[in-house]
C-alpha positions as a Markdown table, in Angstrom:
| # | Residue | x | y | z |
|---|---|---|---|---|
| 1 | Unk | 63.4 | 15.9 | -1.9 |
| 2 | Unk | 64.2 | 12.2 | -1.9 |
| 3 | Unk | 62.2 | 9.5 | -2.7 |
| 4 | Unk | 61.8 | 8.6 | 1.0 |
| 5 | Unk | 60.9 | 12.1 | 2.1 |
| 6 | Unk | 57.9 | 11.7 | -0.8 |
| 7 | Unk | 56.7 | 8.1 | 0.5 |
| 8 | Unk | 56.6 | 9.3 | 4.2 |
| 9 | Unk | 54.9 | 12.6 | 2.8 |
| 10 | Unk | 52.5 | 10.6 | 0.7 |
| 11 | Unk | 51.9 | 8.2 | 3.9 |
| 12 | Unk | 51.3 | 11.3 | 6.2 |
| 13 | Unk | 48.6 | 13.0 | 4.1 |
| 14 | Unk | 46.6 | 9.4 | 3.3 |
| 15 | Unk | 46.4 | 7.9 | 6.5 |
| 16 | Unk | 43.4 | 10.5 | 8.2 |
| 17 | Unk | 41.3 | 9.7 | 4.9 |
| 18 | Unk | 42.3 | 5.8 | 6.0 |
| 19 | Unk | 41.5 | 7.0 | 9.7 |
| 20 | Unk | 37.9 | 8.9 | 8.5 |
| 21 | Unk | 36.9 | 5.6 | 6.0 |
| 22 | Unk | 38.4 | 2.4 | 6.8 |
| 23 | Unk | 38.9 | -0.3 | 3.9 |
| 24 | Unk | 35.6 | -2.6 | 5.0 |
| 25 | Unk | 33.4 | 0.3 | 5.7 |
| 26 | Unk | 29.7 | 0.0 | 4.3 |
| 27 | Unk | 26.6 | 2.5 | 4.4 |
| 28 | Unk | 24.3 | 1.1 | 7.7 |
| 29 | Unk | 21.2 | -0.1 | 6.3 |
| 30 | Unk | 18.5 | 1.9 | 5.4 |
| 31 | Unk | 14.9 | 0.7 | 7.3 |
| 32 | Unk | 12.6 | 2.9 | 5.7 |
| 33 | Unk | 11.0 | 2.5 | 2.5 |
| 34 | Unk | 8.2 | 5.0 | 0.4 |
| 35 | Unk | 6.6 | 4.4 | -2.9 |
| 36 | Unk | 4.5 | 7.8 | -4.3 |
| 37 | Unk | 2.4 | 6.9 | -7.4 |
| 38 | Unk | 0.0 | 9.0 | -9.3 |
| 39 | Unk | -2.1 | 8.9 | -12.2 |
| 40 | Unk | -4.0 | 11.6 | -14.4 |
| 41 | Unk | -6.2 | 12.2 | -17.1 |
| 42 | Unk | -7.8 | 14.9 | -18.9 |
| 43 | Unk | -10.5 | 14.8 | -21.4 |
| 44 | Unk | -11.6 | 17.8 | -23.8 |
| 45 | Unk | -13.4 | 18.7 | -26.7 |
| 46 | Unk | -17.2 | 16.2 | -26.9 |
| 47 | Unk | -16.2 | 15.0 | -23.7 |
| 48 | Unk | -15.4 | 17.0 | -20.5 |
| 49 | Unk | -13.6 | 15.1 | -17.7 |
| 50 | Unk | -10.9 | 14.9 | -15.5 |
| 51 | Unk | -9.9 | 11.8 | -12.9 |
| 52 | Unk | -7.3 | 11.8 | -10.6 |
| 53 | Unk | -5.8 | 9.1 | -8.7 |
| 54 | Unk | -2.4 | 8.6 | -6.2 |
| 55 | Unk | -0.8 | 6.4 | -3.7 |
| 56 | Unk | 1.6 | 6.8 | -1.0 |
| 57 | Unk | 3.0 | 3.6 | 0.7 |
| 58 | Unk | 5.4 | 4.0 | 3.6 |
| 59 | Unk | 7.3 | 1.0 | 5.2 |
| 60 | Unk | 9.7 | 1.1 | 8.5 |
| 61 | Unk | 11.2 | -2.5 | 9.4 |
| 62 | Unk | 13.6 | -3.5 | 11.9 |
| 63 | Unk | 14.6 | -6.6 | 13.2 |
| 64 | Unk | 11.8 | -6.4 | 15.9 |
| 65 | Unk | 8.9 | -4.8 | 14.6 |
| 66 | Unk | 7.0 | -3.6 | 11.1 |
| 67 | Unk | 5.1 | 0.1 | 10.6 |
| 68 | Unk | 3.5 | 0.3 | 7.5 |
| 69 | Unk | 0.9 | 3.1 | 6.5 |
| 70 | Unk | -1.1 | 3.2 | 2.8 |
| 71 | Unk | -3.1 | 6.3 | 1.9 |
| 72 | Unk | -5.2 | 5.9 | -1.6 |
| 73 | Unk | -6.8 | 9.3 | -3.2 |
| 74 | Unk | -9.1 | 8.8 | -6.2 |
| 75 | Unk | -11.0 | 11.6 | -7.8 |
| 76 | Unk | -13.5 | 11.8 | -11.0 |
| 77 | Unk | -15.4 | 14.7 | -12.6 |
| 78 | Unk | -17.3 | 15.4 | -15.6 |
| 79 | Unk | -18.1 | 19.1 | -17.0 |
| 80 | Unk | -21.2 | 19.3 | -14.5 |
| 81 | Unk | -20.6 | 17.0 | -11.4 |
| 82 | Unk | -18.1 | 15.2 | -9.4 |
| 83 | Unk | -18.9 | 11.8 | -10.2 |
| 84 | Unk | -15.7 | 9.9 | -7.8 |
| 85 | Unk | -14.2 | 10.7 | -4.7 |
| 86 | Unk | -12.8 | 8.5 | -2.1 |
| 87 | Unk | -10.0 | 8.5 | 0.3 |
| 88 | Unk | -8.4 | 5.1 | 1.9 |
| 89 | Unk | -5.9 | 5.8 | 4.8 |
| 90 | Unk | -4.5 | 2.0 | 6.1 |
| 91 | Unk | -2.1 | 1.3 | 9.0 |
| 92 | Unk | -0.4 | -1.6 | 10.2 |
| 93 | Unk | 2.0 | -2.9 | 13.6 |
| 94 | Unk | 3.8 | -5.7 | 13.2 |
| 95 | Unk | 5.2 | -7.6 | 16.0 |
| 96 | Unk | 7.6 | -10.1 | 15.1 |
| 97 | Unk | 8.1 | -13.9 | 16.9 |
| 98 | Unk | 10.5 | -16.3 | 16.0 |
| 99 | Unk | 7.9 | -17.7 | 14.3 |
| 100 | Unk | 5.5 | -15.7 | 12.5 |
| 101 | Unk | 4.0 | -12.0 | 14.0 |
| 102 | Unk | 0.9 | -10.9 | 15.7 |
| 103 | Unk | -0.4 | -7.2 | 14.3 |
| 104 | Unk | -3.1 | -4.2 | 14.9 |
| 105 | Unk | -4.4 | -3.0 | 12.3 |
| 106 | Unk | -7.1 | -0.1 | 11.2 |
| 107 | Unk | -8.5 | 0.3 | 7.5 |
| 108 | Unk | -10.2 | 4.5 | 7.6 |
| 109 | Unk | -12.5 | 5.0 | 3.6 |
| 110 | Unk | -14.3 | 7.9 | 3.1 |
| 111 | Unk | -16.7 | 7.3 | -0.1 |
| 112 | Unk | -18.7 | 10.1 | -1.3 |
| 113 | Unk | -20.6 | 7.8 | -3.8 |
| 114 | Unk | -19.9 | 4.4 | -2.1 |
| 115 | Unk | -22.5 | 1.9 | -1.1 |
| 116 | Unk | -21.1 | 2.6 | 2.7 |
| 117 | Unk | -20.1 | 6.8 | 2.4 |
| 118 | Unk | -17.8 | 5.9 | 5.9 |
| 119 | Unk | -16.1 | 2.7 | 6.7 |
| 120 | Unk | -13.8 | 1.6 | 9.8 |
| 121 | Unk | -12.2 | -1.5 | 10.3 |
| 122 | Unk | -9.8 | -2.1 | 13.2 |
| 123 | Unk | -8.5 | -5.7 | 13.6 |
| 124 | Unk | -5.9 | -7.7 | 15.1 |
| 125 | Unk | -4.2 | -11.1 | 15.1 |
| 126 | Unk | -1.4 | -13.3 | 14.0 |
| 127 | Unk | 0.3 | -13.8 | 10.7 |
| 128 | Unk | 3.1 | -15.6 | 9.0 |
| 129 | Unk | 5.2 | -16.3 | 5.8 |
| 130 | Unk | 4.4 | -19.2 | 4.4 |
| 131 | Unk | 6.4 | -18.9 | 1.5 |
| 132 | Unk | 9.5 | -16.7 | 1.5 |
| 133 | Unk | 12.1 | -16.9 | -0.7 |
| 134 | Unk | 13.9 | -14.6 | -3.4 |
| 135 | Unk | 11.5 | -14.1 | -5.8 |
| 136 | Unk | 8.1 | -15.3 | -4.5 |
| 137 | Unk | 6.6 | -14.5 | -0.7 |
| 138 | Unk | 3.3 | -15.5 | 0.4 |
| 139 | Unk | 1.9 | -14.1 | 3.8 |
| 140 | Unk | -0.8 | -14.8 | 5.8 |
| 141 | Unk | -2.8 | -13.2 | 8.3 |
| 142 | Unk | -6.1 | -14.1 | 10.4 |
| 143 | Unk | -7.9 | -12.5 | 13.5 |
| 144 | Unk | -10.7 | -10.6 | 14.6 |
| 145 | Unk | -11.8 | -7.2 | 14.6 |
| 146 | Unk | -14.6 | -4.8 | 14.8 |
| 147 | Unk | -16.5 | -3.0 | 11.7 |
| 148 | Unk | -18.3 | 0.8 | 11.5 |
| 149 | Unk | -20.4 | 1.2 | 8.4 |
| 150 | Unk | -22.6 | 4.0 | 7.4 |
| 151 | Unk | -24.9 | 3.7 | 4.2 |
| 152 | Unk | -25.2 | 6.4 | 1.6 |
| 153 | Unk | -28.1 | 8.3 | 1.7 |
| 154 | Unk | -31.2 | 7.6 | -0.1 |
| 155 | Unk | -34.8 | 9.0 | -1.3 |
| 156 | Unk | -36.1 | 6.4 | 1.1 |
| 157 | Unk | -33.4 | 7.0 | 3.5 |
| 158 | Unk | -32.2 | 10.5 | 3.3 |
| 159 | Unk | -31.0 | 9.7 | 7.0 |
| 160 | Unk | -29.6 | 6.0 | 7.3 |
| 161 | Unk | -28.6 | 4.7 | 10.5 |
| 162 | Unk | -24.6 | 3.3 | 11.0 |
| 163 | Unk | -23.9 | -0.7 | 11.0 |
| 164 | Unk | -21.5 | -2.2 | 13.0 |
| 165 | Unk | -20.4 | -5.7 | 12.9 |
| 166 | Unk | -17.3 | -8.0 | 15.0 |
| 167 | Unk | -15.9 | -9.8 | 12.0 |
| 168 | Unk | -13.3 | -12.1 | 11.6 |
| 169 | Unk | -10.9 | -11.0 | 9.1 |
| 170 | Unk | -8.0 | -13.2 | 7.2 |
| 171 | Unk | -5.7 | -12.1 | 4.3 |
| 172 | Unk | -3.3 | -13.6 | 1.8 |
| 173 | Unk | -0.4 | -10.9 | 0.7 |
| 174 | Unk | 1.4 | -12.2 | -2.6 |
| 175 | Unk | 4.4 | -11.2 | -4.3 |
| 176 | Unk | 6.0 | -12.7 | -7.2 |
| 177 | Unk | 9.4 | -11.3 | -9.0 |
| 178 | Unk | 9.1 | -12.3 | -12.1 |
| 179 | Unk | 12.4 | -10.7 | -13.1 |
| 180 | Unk | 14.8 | -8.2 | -13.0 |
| 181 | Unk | 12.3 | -5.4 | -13.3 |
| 182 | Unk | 8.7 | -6.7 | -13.4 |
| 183 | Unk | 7.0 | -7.8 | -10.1 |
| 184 | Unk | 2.9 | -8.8 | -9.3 |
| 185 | Unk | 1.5 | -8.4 | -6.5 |
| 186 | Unk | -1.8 | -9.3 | -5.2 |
| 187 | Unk | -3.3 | -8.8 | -1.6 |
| 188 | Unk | -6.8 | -11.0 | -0.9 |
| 189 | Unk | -8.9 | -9.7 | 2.2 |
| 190 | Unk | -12.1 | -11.6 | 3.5 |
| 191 | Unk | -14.2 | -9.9 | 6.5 |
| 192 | Unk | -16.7 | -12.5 | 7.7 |
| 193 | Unk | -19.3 | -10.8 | 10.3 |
| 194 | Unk | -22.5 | -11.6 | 11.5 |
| 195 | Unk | -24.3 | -8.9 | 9.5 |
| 196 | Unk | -22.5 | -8.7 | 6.6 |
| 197 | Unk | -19.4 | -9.9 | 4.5 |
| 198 | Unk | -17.2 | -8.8 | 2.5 |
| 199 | Unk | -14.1 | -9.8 | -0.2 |
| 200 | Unk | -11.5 | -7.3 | -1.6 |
| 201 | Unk | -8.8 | -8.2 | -4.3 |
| 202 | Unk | -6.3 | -5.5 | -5.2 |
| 203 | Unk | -3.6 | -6.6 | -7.6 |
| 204 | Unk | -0.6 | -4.9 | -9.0 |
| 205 | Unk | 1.8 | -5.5 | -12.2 |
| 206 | Unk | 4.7 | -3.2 | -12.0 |
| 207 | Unk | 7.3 | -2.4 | -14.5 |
| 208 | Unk | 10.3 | -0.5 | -13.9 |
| 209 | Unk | 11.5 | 2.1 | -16.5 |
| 210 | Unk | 14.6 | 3.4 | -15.3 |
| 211 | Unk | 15.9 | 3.8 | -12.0 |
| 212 | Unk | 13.5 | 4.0 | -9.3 |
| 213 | Unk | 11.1 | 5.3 | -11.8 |
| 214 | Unk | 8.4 | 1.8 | -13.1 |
| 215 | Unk | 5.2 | 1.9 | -14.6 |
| 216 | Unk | 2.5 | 0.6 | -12.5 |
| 217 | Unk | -1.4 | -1.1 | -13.2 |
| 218 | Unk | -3.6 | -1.9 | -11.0 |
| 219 | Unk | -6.9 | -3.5 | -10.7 |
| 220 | Unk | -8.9 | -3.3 | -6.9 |
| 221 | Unk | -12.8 | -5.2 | -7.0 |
| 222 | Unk | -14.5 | -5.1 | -3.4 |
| 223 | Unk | -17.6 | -7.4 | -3.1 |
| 224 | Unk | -20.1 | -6.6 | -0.3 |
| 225 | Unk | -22.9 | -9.5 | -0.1 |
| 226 | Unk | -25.5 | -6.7 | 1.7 |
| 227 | Unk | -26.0 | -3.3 | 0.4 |
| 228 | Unk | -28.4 | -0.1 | 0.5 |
| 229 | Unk | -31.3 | -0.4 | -1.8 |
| 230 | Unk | -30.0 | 0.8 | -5.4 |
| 231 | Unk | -26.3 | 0.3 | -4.9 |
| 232 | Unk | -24.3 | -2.2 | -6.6 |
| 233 | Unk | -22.7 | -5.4 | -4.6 |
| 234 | Unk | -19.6 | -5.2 | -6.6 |
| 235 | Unk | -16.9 | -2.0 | -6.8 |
| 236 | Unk | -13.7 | -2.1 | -9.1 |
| 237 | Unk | -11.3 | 0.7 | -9.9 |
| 238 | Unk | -8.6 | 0.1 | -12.7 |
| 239 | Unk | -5.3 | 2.2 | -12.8 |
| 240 | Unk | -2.7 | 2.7 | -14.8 |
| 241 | Unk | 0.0 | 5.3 | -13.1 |
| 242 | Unk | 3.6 | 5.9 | -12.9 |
| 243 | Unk | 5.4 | 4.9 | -9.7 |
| 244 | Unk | 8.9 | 6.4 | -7.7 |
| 245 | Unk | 9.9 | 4.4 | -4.9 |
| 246 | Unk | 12.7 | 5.4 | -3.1 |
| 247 | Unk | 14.6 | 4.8 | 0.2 |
């Protein structure tokens, strides 16, 4: 076979793999995003415990709109009792203008031992970034909304009637990259009603081991200025878990 025979040959069999992948082809983007983290820890021996906690963040963005749903799980137990267990489901629709966004948004917590065992917040309104660039963003978000409480149960209340409130609600979402593979977080909510207020910080400092694998820690303190006799204003949780984002 001559030379020529082997280029047209060679030219035959490359040219549907040319036809199937053309030189500037790239992947389409990808819109959705998921982090899953988790954290446990077992006690034996003088001590009998176990505590559990996880979080599942899901993110879908186009050019036009933002769906983004959190669910948080934590769980405690000693050798006799439960002594933890709540459950925080959040959901968000974003809108977006050519300047900022307007949203809906419902908070769902189910708090066995809370100072408020159910809470519901749905809220809308408009938000924007006021800082965005590579490494740092800053949004922020204010509107009203509409508040469903229901206090634990007491000895002098063994049957407490449910609270609701209209509020006006405002938040400050920060991110900061502070390099490569370490980025803090921190999301500020204020709920101002006419019966009641409240303040919720929940930060984040997250380290990436390898891949999509990082190690996560994170610190959430919820103030509520009016609470059932014998609870505490002030609730924090501290975690420390291991995180797999993926998308």
């Amino acid at each position: 076979m001559t030379r020529l025979s082997l280029l047209a040959l060679f030219c035959f069999l490359s040219s549907p793999a040319w036809a199937l992948v053309p030189p500037d082809y790239r992947e389409p983007p990808n819109n959705f995003t998921a982090e899953i983290e988790a954290g446990f820890q077992l006690n034996t021996g003088n001590t009998d415990s176990t505590s559990f906690n996880g979080r599942t963040k899901l993110v879908y963005d186009t050019s036009k709109t933002t769906q983004e749903g959190t669910f948080k799980a934590y769980y405690a137990a000693d050798s006799e009792n439960t002594t933890a267990e709540k459950y925080d489901l959040q959901l968000q629709s974003n809108y977006k203008l050519k300047q900022g966004y307007v949203f809906g948004r419902g908070e769902f917590v189910w708090d066995k031992f809370g100072s408020y065992t159910d809470i519901y917040t749905i809220s809308s309104g408009y938000g924007f970034d006021a800082i965005s660039t590579g490494r740092t963003k800053l949004s922020l978000e204010v509107g009203p909304g509409y508040r469903y409480n229901l206090p634990i149960a007491t000895d002098d209340e063994p049957d407490p009637s449910s609270e609701t409130d209209v509020i006006l609600r405002t938040a400050a979402r920060f991110e900061q990259k502070i390099h490569e593979y370490t980025t803090f977080n921190a999301d500020l909510t204020a709920e101002i009603g006419e019966n009641n207020n409240t303040v919720t910080l929940d930060m984040g400092y997250k380290n990436t081991l390898f891949q999509d694998w990082a190690f996560k820690i994170g610190f959430y303190v919820k103030y509520t200025e009016i609470v059932p006799e014998g609870s505490q204003q002030t609730d924090t949780i501290t975690t420390f878990n291991l995180l797999y984002t993926f998308q």
